[in-house]
mmCIF file of C-alpha atoms in Angstrom:
data_model
loop_
_atom_site.group_PDB
_atom_site.id
_atom_site.type_symbol
_atom_site.label_atom_id
_atom_site.label_comp_id
_atom_site.label_asym_id
_atom_site.label_seq_id
_atom_site.Cartn_x
_atom_site.Cartn_y
_atom_site.Cartn_z
ATOM 1 C CA UNK A 1 197.292 190.665 125.364
ATOM 2 C CA UNK A 2 194.895 187.904 124.589
ATOM 3 C CA UNK A 3 193.795 185.473 121.850
ATOM 4 C CA UNK A 4 190.162 184.766 120.762
ATOM 5 C CA UNK A 5 189.894 181.807 118.491
ATOM 6 C CA UNK A 6 187.084 182.132 115.793
ATOM 7 C CA UNK A 7 187.653 179.066 113.801
ATOM 8 C CA UNK A 8 189.726 175.870 114.436
ATOM 9 C CA UNK A 9 188.746 173.455 111.837
ATOM 10 C CA UNK A 10 190.669 172.193 108.832
ATOM 11 C CA UNK A 11 189.548 172.499 105.207
ATOM 12 C CA UNK A 12 185.928 172.843 105.842
ATOM 13 C CA UNK A 13 183.568 173.847 108.880
ATOM 14 C CA UNK A 14 181.776 171.372 110.904
ATOM 15 C CA UNK A 15 178.886 171.531 113.420
ATOM 16 C CA UNK A 16 181.356 172.511 116.247
ATOM 17 C CA UNK A 17 184.165 174.394 114.429
ATOM 18 C CA UNK A 18 184.404 177.064 111.783
ATOM 19 C CA UNK A 19 187.576 177.268 109.587
ATOM 20 C CA UNK A 20 190.602 179.153 110.524
ATOM 21 C CA UNK A 21 190.791 182.568 112.139
ATOM 22 C CA UNK A 22 192.096 184.006 115.330
ATOM 23 C CA UNK A 23 192.114 187.665 116.802
ATOM 24 C CA UNK A 24 195.147 188.880 118.829
ATOM 25 C CA UNK A 25 194.216 191.715 121.103
ATOM 26 C CA UNK A 26 197.224 193.864 121.908
ATOM 27 C CA UNK A 27 198.121 195.871 124.909
ATOM 28 C CA UNK A 28 197.230 199.062 123.012
ATOM 29 C CA UNK A 29 193.711 198.091 122.637
ATOM 30 C CA UNK A 30 194.005 197.402 118.985
ATOM 31 C CA UNK A 31 193.487 193.949 117.533
ATOM 32 C CA UNK A 32 194.723 192.150 114.488
ATOM 33 C CA UNK A 33 193.071 189.279 112.650
ATOM 34 C CA UNK A 34 195.179 186.169 111.569
ATOM 35 C CA UNK A 35 193.528 184.288 108.804
ATOM 36 C CA UNK A 36 189.853 184.639 107.841
ATOM 37 C CA UNK A 37 188.311 181.525 106.308
ATOM 38 C CA UNK A 38 184.813 181.489 105.014
ATOM 39 C CA UNK A 39 182.294 182.417 107.656
ATOM 40 C CA UNK A 40 184.646 184.687 109.878
ATOM 41 C CA UNK A 41 182.391 187.653 109.422
ATOM 42 C CA UNK A 42 179.604 185.723 111.137
ATOM 43 C CA UNK A 43 182.000 184.445 113.945
ATOM 44 C CA UNK A 44 183.168 188.098 114.426
ATOM 45 C CA UNK A 45 179.668 189.231 115.041
ATOM 46 C CA UNK A 46 178.994 186.523 117.445
ATOM 47 C CA UNK A 47 182.091 187.080 119.377
ATOM 48 C CA UNK A 48 181.400 190.751 119.420
ATOM 49 C CA UNK A 49 177.910 190.168 120.811
ATOM 50 C CA UNK A 50 179.187 187.892 123.516
ATOM 51 C CA UNK A 51 181.714 190.447 124.603
ATOM 52 C CA UNK A 52 184.751 188.311 123.641
ATOM 53 C CA UNK A 53 186.298 191.032 121.545
ATOM 54 C CA UNK A 54 185.429 194.372 120.143
ATOM 55 C CA UNK A 55 185.395 193.867 116.199
ATOM 56 C CA UNK A 56 185.826 197.508 115.641
ATOM 57 C CA UNK A 57 189.407 197.498 117.109
ATOM 58 C CA UNK A 58 190.673 195.228 114.392
ATOM 59 C CA UNK A 59 193.159 197.261 112.416
ATOM 60 C CA UNK A 60 195.066 194.804 110.352
ATOM 61 C CA UNK A 61 194.394 191.307 108.600
ATOM 62 C CA UNK A 62 197.268 188.735 108.295
ATOM 63 C CA UNK A 63 196.703 185.890 105.835
ATOM 64 C CA UNK A 64 198.882 182.891 106.178
ATOM 65 C CA UNK A 65 198.118 181.546 102.708
ATOM 66 C CA UNK A 66 195.350 181.649 100.230
ATOM 67 C CA UNK A 67 193.641 178.397 100.566
ATOM 68 C CA UNK A 68 189.964 178.825 100.980
ATOM 69 C CA UNK A 69 189.676 177.844 104.564
ATOM 70 C CA UNK A 70 192.147 180.658 105.454
ATOM 71 C CA UNK A 71 191.118 183.128 102.902
ATOM 72 C CA UNK A 72 187.687 183.058 101.493
ATOM 73 C CA UNK A 73 186.265 185.315 104.395
ATOM 74 C CA UNK A 74 188.422 188.322 103.326
ATOM 75 C CA UNK A 75 185.984 190.168 101.224
ATOM 76 C CA UNK A 76 183.188 190.090 103.680
ATOM 77 C CA UNK A 77 185.600 190.729 106.691
ATOM 78 C CA UNK A 78 186.679 193.864 105.033
ATOM 79 C CA UNK A 79 183.129 194.976 104.585
ATOM 80 C CA UNK A 80 182.275 193.926 108.164
ATOM 81 C CA UNK A 81 185.073 196.001 109.530
ATOM 82 C CA UNK A 82 184.557 198.911 107.325
ATOM 83 C CA UNK A 83 180.858 198.919 108.376
ATOM 84 C CA UNK A 84 181.923 198.451 112.206
ATOM 85 C CA UNK A 85 184.078 201.645 112.138
ATOM 86 C CA UNK A 86 183.635 203.661 108.970
ATOM 87 C CA UNK A 87 185.570 206.724 110.310
ATOM 88 C CA UNK A 88 188.619 204.402 111.129
ATOM 89 C CA UNK A 89 192.174 204.401 109.472
ATOM 90 C CA UNK A 90 192.469 202.357 106.272
ATOM 91 C CA UNK A 91 192.590 198.684 106.964
ATOM 92 C CA UNK A 92 195.809 196.932 106.294
ATOM 93 C CA UNK A 93 196.134 193.425 104.868
ATOM 94 C CA UNK A 94 199.331 191.440 104.694
ATOM 95 C CA UNK A 95 199.651 188.183 102.965
ATOM 96 C CA UNK A 96 201.559 186.132 100.361
ATOM 97 C CA UNK A 97 201.818 186.926 96.618
ATOM 98 C CA UNK A 98 198.248 187.065 95.190
ATOM 99 C CA UNK A 99 196.617 188.561 98.209
ATOM 100 C CA UNK A 100 196.196 191.885 96.333
ATOM 101 C CA UNK A 101 194.715 190.424 93.216
ATOM 102 C CA UNK A 102 192.380 188.277 95.237
ATOM 103 C CA UNK A 103 191.065 191.335 97.166
ATOM 104 C CA UNK A 104 190.743 193.436 94.040
ATOM 105 C CA UNK A 105 188.927 190.816 92.105
ATOM 106 C CA UNK A 106 186.334 190.250 94.959
ATOM 107 C CA UNK A 107 185.826 193.788 95.785
ATOM 108 C CA UNK A 108 185.639 195.120 92.097
ATOM 109 C CA UNK A 109 183.446 192.331 90.668
ATOM 110 C CA UNK A 110 180.953 192.854 93.470
ATOM 111 C CA UNK A 111 181.061 196.750 93.182
ATOM 112 C CA UNK A 112 181.925 196.986 96.790
ATOM 113 C CA UNK A 113 182.518 200.458 98.176
ATOM 114 C CA UNK A 114 184.581 200.755 101.355
ATOM 115 C CA UNK A 115 184.617 204.287 103.464
ATOM 116 C CA UNK A 116 187.762 203.555 104.949
ATOM 117 C CA UNK A 117 189.647 202.221 102.069
ATOM 118 C CA UNK A 118 192.389 199.361 102.450
ATOM 119 C CA UNK A 119 196.100 198.706 101.499
ATOM 120 C CA UNK A 120 197.689 195.273 100.858
ATOM 121 C CA UNK A 121 201.299 194.606 101.529
ATOM 122 C CA UNK A 122 202.634 191.253 99.995
ATOM 123 C CA UNK A 123 205.353 189.245 101.390
ATOM 124 C CA UNK A 124 207.432 188.374 98.308
ATOM 125 C CA UNK A 125 210.571 186.417 97.695
ATOM 126 C CA UNK A 126 209.696 183.267 99.366
ATOM 127 C CA UNK A 127 210.760 179.715 98.052
ATOM 128 C CA UNK A 128 207.286 178.821 96.769
ATOM 129 C CA UNK A 129 206.463 182.040 94.938
ATOM 130 C CA UNK A 130 205.128 181.519 91.420
ATOM 131 C CA UNK A 131 203.917 184.042 88.831
ATOM 132 C CA UNK A 132 200.196 184.561 88.530
ATOM 133 C CA UNK A 133 198.789 182.769 85.583
ATOM 134 C CA UNK A 134 196.017 185.410 84.988
ATOM 135 C CA UNK A 135 195.924 189.090 84.702
ATOM 136 C CA UNK A 136 194.366 190.737 87.803
ATOM 137 C CA UNK A 137 192.126 193.575 87.691
ATOM 138 C CA UNK A 138 193.392 197.195 88.073
ATOM 139 C CA UNK A 139 193.415 198.968 91.691
ATOM 140 C CA UNK A 140 189.963 199.015 93.334
ATOM 141 C CA UNK A 141 188.646 202.621 93.796
ATOM 142 C CA UNK A 142 189.079 202.419 97.451
ATOM 143 C CA UNK A 143 192.470 200.688 97.400
ATOM 144 C CA UNK A 144 195.376 202.648 98.729
ATOM 145 C CA UNK A 145 199.095 202.052 97.685
ATOM 146 C CA UNK A 146 200.560 199.088 99.285
ATOM 147 C CA UNK A 147 203.989 197.409 99.507
ATOM 148 C CA UNK A 148 206.044 194.410 98.629
ATOM 149 C CA UNK A 149 208.384 193.286 101.134
ATOM 150 C CA UNK A 150 211.541 190.690 100.663
ATOM 151 C CA UNK A 151 212.927 188.690 103.324
ATOM 152 C CA UNK A 152 216.283 189.314 105.078
ATOM 153 C CA UNK A 153 218.005 186.272 106.395
ATOM 154 C CA UNK A 154 215.078 184.242 106.078
ATOM 155 C CA UNK A 155 212.598 186.473 107.841
ATOM 156 C CA UNK A 156 210.325 189.319 106.781
ATOM 157 C CA UNK A 157 210.177 192.342 109.112
ATOM 158 C CA UNK A 158 206.834 194.208 108.735
ATOM 159 C CA UNK A 159 206.158 197.761 110.052
ATOM 160 C CA UNK A 160 205.246 198.003 113.851
ATOM 161 C CA UNK A 161 201.532 197.307 114.171
ATOM 162 C CA UNK A 162 199.672 198.908 117.010
ATOM 163 C CA UNK A 163 202.712 198.709 119.405
ATOM 164 C CA UNK A 164 203.851 195.283 118.253
ATOM 165 C CA UNK A 165 206.809 194.344 116.059
ATOM 166 C CA UNK A 166 205.691 191.859 113.228
ATOM 167 C CA UNK A 167 207.835 189.236 111.706
ATOM 168 C CA UNK A 168 207.077 186.491 109.382
ATOM 169 C CA UNK A 169 208.756 183.303 108.005
ATOM 170 C CA UNK A 170 208.125 181.032 105.118
ATOM 171 C CA UNK A 171 206.844 177.605 106.021
ATOM 172 C CA UNK A 172 206.367 174.441 103.883
ATOM 173 C CA UNK A 173 202.694 173.805 102.738
ATOM 174 C CA UNK A 174 203.494 171.537 99.906
ATOM 175 C CA UNK A 175 204.025 174.315 97.131
ATOM 176 C CA UNK A 176 201.886 177.267 97.976
ATOM 177 C CA UNK A 177 203.308 180.159 99.529
ATOM 178 C CA UNK A 178 202.526 180.050 103.239
ATOM 179 C CA UNK A 179 203.717 182.166 106.253
ATOM 180 C CA UNK A 180 204.045 182.046 110.096
ATOM 181 C CA UNK A 181 203.704 185.380 111.882
ATOM 182 C CA UNK A 182 205.369 186.561 115.106
ATOM 183 C CA UNK A 183 203.847 189.445 117.115
ATOM 184 C CA UNK A 184 206.500 190.864 119.546
ATOM 185 C CA UNK A 185 205.740 193.438 122.145
ATOM 186 C CA UNK A 186 208.420 195.814 122.969
ATOM 187 C CA UNK A 187 210.338 195.415 126.376
ATOM 188 C CA UNK A 188 208.581 197.133 129.243
ATOM 189 C CA UNK A 189 210.091 198.748 132.372
ATOM 190 C CA UNK A 190 210.699 196.423 135.310
ATOM 191 C CA UNK A 191 209.272 197.174 138.808
ATOM 192 C CA UNK A 192 211.636 198.796 141.169
ATOM 193 C CA UNK A 193 212.222 197.005 144.576
ATOM 194 C CA UNK A 194 210.971 200.095 146.493
ATOM 195 C CA UNK A 195 212.219 198.686 149.964
ATOM 196 C CA UNK A 196 215.852 198.211 148.722
ATOM 197 C CA UNK A 197 215.959 201.718 147.246
ATOM 198 C CA UNK A 198 214.322 203.256 150.157
ATOM 199 C CA UNK A 199 216.641 201.731 152.442
ATOM 200 C CA UNK A 200 219.640 202.777 150.538
ATOM 201 C CA UNK A 201 218.582 206.416 150.331
ATOM 202 C CA UNK A 202 218.012 206.343 154.204
ATOM 203 C CA UNK A 203 221.668 205.154 154.663
ATOM 204 C CA UNK A 204 223.061 207.503 152.402
ATOM 205 C CA UNK A 205 221.082 210.420 153.741
ATOM 206 C CA UNK A 206 219.478 211.411 150.195
ATOM 207 C CA UNK A 207 216.097 212.112 149.051
ATOM 208 C CA UNK A 208 214.314 208.743 148.118
ATOM 209 C CA UNK A 209 212.470 210.490 145.366
ATOM 210 C CA UNK A 210 215.473 211.755 143.780
ATOM 211 C CA UNK A 211 217.080 208.313 143.959
ATOM 212 C CA UNK A 212 214.102 206.824 142.120
ATOM 213 C CA UNK A 213 214.005 209.427 139.643
ATOM 214 C CA UNK A 214 217.800 208.827 138.922
ATOM 215 C CA UNK A 215 216.962 204.978 138.631
ATOM 216 C CA UNK A 216 214.203 205.563 136.139
ATOM 217 C CA UNK A 217 216.565 207.724 134.158
ATOM 218 C CA UNK A 218 219.801 205.763 134.057
ATOM 219 C CA UNK A 219 218.690 202.270 135.213
ATOM 220 C CA UNK A 220 221.191 202.100 137.965
ATOM 221 C CA UNK A 221 222.945 204.030 140.970
ATOM 222 C CA UNK A 222 226.461 204.083 142.110
ATOM 223 C CA UNK A 223 226.069 201.706 145.017
ATOM 224 C CA UNK A 224 223.374 199.431 143.815
ATOM 225 C CA UNK A 225 223.335 196.936 140.860
ATOM 226 C CA UNK A 226 220.403 196.271 138.491
ATOM 227 C CA UNK A 227 220.200 192.978 140.132
ATOM 228 C CA UNK A 228 219.578 194.705 143.494
ATOM 229 C CA UNK A 229 217.189 197.386 142.202
ATOM 230 C CA UNK A 230 214.846 195.714 140.025
ATOM 231 C CA UNK A 231 212.413 192.945 140.209
ATOM 232 C CA UNK A 232 213.705 190.309 137.821
ATOM 233 C CA UNK A 233 217.336 191.677 138.002
ATOM 234 C CA UNK A 234 217.247 194.163 134.981
ATOM 235 C CA UNK A 235 215.502 197.414 134.030
ATOM 236 C CA UNK A 236 213.388 196.015 131.436
ATOM 237 C CA UNK A 237 211.590 192.913 130.922
ATOM 238 C CA UNK A 238 210.955 191.071 127.563
ATOM 239 C CA UNK A 239 207.440 191.836 125.960
ATOM 240 C CA UNK A 240 205.263 188.986 125.158
ATOM 241 C CA UNK A 241 205.720 186.999 122.032
ATOM 242 C CA UNK A 242 202.915 185.321 120.207
ATOM 243 C CA UNK A 243 203.671 183.087 117.038
ATOM 244 C CA UNK A 244 200.773 181.822 114.768
ATOM 245 C CA UNK A 245 201.576 179.328 112.073
ATOM 246 C CA UNK A 246 199.666 178.739 108.732
ATOM 247 C CA UNK A 247 199.426 175.063 107.444
ATOM 248 C CA UNK A 248 202.827 173.357 107.514
ATOM 249 C CA UNK A 249 204.849 170.215 107.617
ATOM 250 C CA UNK A 250 208.362 169.938 108.912
ATOM 251 C CA UNK A 251 211.109 171.243 106.586
ATOM 252 C CA UNK A 252 214.787 170.941 107.635
ATOM 253 C CA UNK A 253 215.753 173.722 105.252
ATOM 254 C CA UNK A 254 213.581 176.219 106.672
ATOM 255 C CA UNK A 255 213.917 175.147 110.384
ATOM 256 C CA UNK A 256 216.493 177.782 111.288
ATOM 257 C CA UNK A 257 214.302 180.665 110.236
ATOM 258 C CA UNK A 258 211.193 179.114 111.771
ATOM 259 C CA UNK A 259 213.061 178.622 115.102
ATOM 260 C CA UNK A 260 214.338 182.037 115.235
ATOM 261 C CA UNK A 261 210.795 183.366 114.544
ATOM 262 C CA UNK A 262 209.523 181.247 117.497
ATOM 263 C CA UNK A 263 212.177 181.419 120.009
ATOM 264 C CA UNK A 264 211.133 181.764 123.538
ATOM 265 C CA UNK A 265 207.489 182.502 122.452
ATOM 266 C CA UNK A 266 204.903 182.957 125.079
ATOM 267 C CA UNK A 267 202.319 181.277 122.883
ATOM 268 C CA UNK A 268 202.910 179.174 119.671
ATOM 269 C CA UNK A 269 199.768 178.428 117.651
ATOM 270 C CA UNK A 270 200.377 175.551 115.511
ATOM 271 C CA UNK A 271 198.310 173.235 113.278
ATOM 272 C CA UNK A 272 197.692 169.603 114.102
ATOM 273 C CA UNK A 273 195.600 168.397 111.373
ATOM 274 C CA UNK A 274 196.030 164.480 111.605
ATOM 275 C CA UNK A 275 197.079 162.427 114.516
ATOM 276 C CA UNK A 276 200.257 160.715 114.526
ATOM 277 C CA UNK A 277 198.942 157.410 112.907
ATOM 278 C CA UNK A 278 198.436 159.380 109.834
ATOM 279 C CA UNK A 279 201.597 161.095 109.648
ATOM 280 C CA UNK A 280 202.450 160.071 106.120
ATOM 281 C CA UNK A 281 199.229 161.442 104.737
ATOM 282 C CA UNK A 282 199.514 164.808 106.965
ATOM 283 C CA UNK A 283 203.117 165.350 105.511
ATOM 284 C CA UNK A 284 202.282 164.244 101.824
ATOM 285 C CA UNK A 285 199.569 167.054 102.059
ATOM 286 C CA UNK A 286 201.711 169.796 103.585
ATOM 287 C CA UNK A 287 200.260 169.239 107.195
ATOM 288 C CA UNK A 288 201.521 168.558 110.821
ATOM 289 C CA UNK A 289 200.609 165.986 113.408
ATOM 290 C CA UNK A 290 200.488 167.115 117.176
ATOM 291 C CA UNK A 291 203.937 165.366 117.444
ATOM 292 C CA UNK A 292 205.408 167.672 114.790
ATOM 293 C CA UNK A 293 204.096 170.704 116.540
ATOM 294 C CA UNK A 294 205.291 169.401 120.061
ATOM 295 C CA UNK A 295 208.824 169.025 118.633
ATOM 296 C CA UNK A 296 208.960 172.371 117.112
ATOM 297 C CA UNK A 297 207.448 174.105 120.323
ATOM 298 C CA UNK A 298 209.964 172.288 122.539
ATOM 299 C CA UNK A 299 212.927 173.204 120.478
ATOM 300 C CA UNK A 300 211.704 176.937 120.239
ATOM 301 C CA UNK A 301 211.472 176.736 124.104
ATOM 302 C CA UNK A 302 207.872 178.023 124.004
ATOM 303 C CA UNK A 303 205.762 178.592 127.220
ATOM 304 C CA UNK A 304 202.503 177.394 125.761
ATOM 305 C CA UNK A 305 201.631 175.280 122.664
ATOM 306 C CA UNK A 306 198.061 175.802 121.257
ATOM 307 C CA UNK A 307 196.971 173.209 118.660
ATOM 308 C CA UNK A 308 194.361 174.009 115.983
ATOM 309 C CA UNK A 309 193.377 173.278 112.351
ATOM 310 C CA UNK A 310 191.877 169.827 113.167
ATOM 311 C CA UNK A 311 190.660 167.543 110.345
ATOM 312 C CA UNK A 312 186.735 167.333 110.224
ATOM 313 C CA UNK A 313 187.261 163.503 110.781
ATOM 314 C CA UNK A 314 187.867 164.174 114.603
ATOM 315 C CA UNK A 315 184.637 166.276 114.974
ATOM 316 C CA UNK A 316 182.750 163.408 116.358
ATOM 317 C CA UNK A 317 185.629 162.084 118.520
ATOM 318 C CA UNK A 318 185.188 162.526 122.362
ATOM 319 C CA UNK A 319 186.721 165.840 123.239
ATOM 320 C CA UNK A 320 188.454 164.560 126.292
ATOM 321 C CA UNK A 321 189.902 161.538 124.594
ATOM 322 C CA UNK A 322 191.136 163.669 121.633
ATOM 323 C CA UNK A 323 192.765 166.095 123.882
ATOM 324 C CA UNK A 324 194.636 163.369 125.866
ATOM 325 C CA UNK A 325 195.795 161.766 122.655
ATOM 326 C CA UNK A 326 197.034 165.049 121.019
ATOM 327 C CA UNK A 327 198.726 166.267 124.234
ATOM 328 C CA UNK A 328 200.550 162.857 124.563
ATOM 329 C CA UNK A 329 201.595 163.117 121.076
ATOM 330 C CA UNK A 330 202.951 166.548 121.392
ATOM 331 C CA UNK A 331 205.304 165.201 124.207
ATOM 332 C CA UNK A 332 206.240 161.963 122.414
ATOM 333 C CA UNK A 333 209.767 163.103 121.693
ATOM 334 C CA UNK A 334 210.503 164.313 125.148
ATOM 335 C CA UNK A 335 208.645 166.162 127.852
ATOM 336 C CA UNK A 336 207.382 169.580 126.737
ATOM 337 C CA UNK A 337 208.142 171.977 129.475
ATOM 338 C CA UNK A 338 205.186 174.161 128.643
ATOM 339 C CA UNK A 339 201.607 173.606 128.556
ATOM 340 C CA UNK A 340 199.681 172.142 125.672
ATOM 341 C CA UNK A 341 196.112 173.186 124.839
ATOM 342 C CA UNK A 342 193.581 172.255 122.107
ATOM 343 C CA UNK A 343 191.809 175.413 120.808
ATOM 344 C CA UNK A 344 188.183 175.399 120.361
ATOM 345 C CA UNK A 345 185.889 178.168 118.696
ATOM 346 C CA UNK A 346 185.553 181.109 120.961
ATOM 347 C CA UNK A 347 188.270 180.159 123.369
ATOM 348 C CA UNK A 348 189.509 183.296 124.980
ATOM 349 C CA UNK A 349 193.211 182.851 126.078
ATOM 350 C CA UNK A 350 194.952 185.630 127.918
ATOM 351 C CA UNK A 351 198.643 185.986 127.416
ATOM 352 C CA UNK A 352 200.181 186.811 130.831
ATOM 353 C CA UNK A 353 202.909 189.402 131.382
ATOM 354 C CA UNK A 354 206.587 188.052 131.503
ATOM 355 C CA UNK A 355 208.394 188.212 134.770
ATOM 356 C CA UNK A 356 211.134 185.943 133.843
ATOM 357 C CA UNK A 357 214.162 188.037 133.100
ATOM 358 C CA UNK A 358 216.384 185.120 131.664
ATOM 359 C CA UNK A 359 215.125 185.487 128.268
ATOM 360 C CA UNK A 360 216.995 187.737 125.869
ATOM 361 C CA UNK A 361 215.304 188.637 122.658
ATOM 362 C CA UNK A 362 217.262 190.163 119.652
#
């Protein structure tokens, strides 16, 4: 599992950064794309050419919201992915209300043909949903039936995607429907402590292969507890958990659902549009500071916080100075036990396998 950042600028591209997009490559070999601002197609082409990722592996696109720096690249990305793997399965698109109408309008008015087809699932029932003020076109000729999902207990539960469970929560972006997504791997079998099991088989005078088979089948033996048998002390270990936030400001009413979504995440990707000296401006516009992001990541017990979505005003800032300021701000409300990184375009970030058995995820 790894992340490849394709765009990290807020609002508009700069010389150094394109607007928002990140690819998450899953253990299955498939990949998903979270957000696709204008120019994402070109970023995919470059990343593919530099062997940072394989564009044809992308099976789904997740939009956090419909502001242009997160969504204007969608029509081009659908065309690019269709051309990259024309025999592939239909592309799946997930997003807030309006995603289907946006795709239909762009693809229909441009007379675009897609060999693979596509389907849109909208996450409806959020606190910021409003009816469309215009009549969208009918289904595109290559559009397949999609779905509308409502939240339960504050979270949307999407169909498993390429071996990952996908959840979403509503976040506050000053009135426009906006989402954070969680990609959760299933648990994986823990390694057996072969020396312990072999020694026990020898003491009991039984075939070690049979004892190993019994452990794999049942997770235990009569004389050995899981704490003795397995590295990590349990028969399975938690899968990795990556959470990607769209644009947002702190919101007390939505905090419980957001923390459940991000709890014990291996990686939290969170916006940090403006520095703490401009916190009032950031919050008024529905954005966060690195201090806001650090507070959330700390309360969620995240292992790694990755900041992105930086205002273009910082594009000329010294990179080392900006990183120091933002990292210090993220820890301003107390030491952050994990690591804080500032994302840059084409940063490739592996997500290591979990070996810590202490985390329980429901």
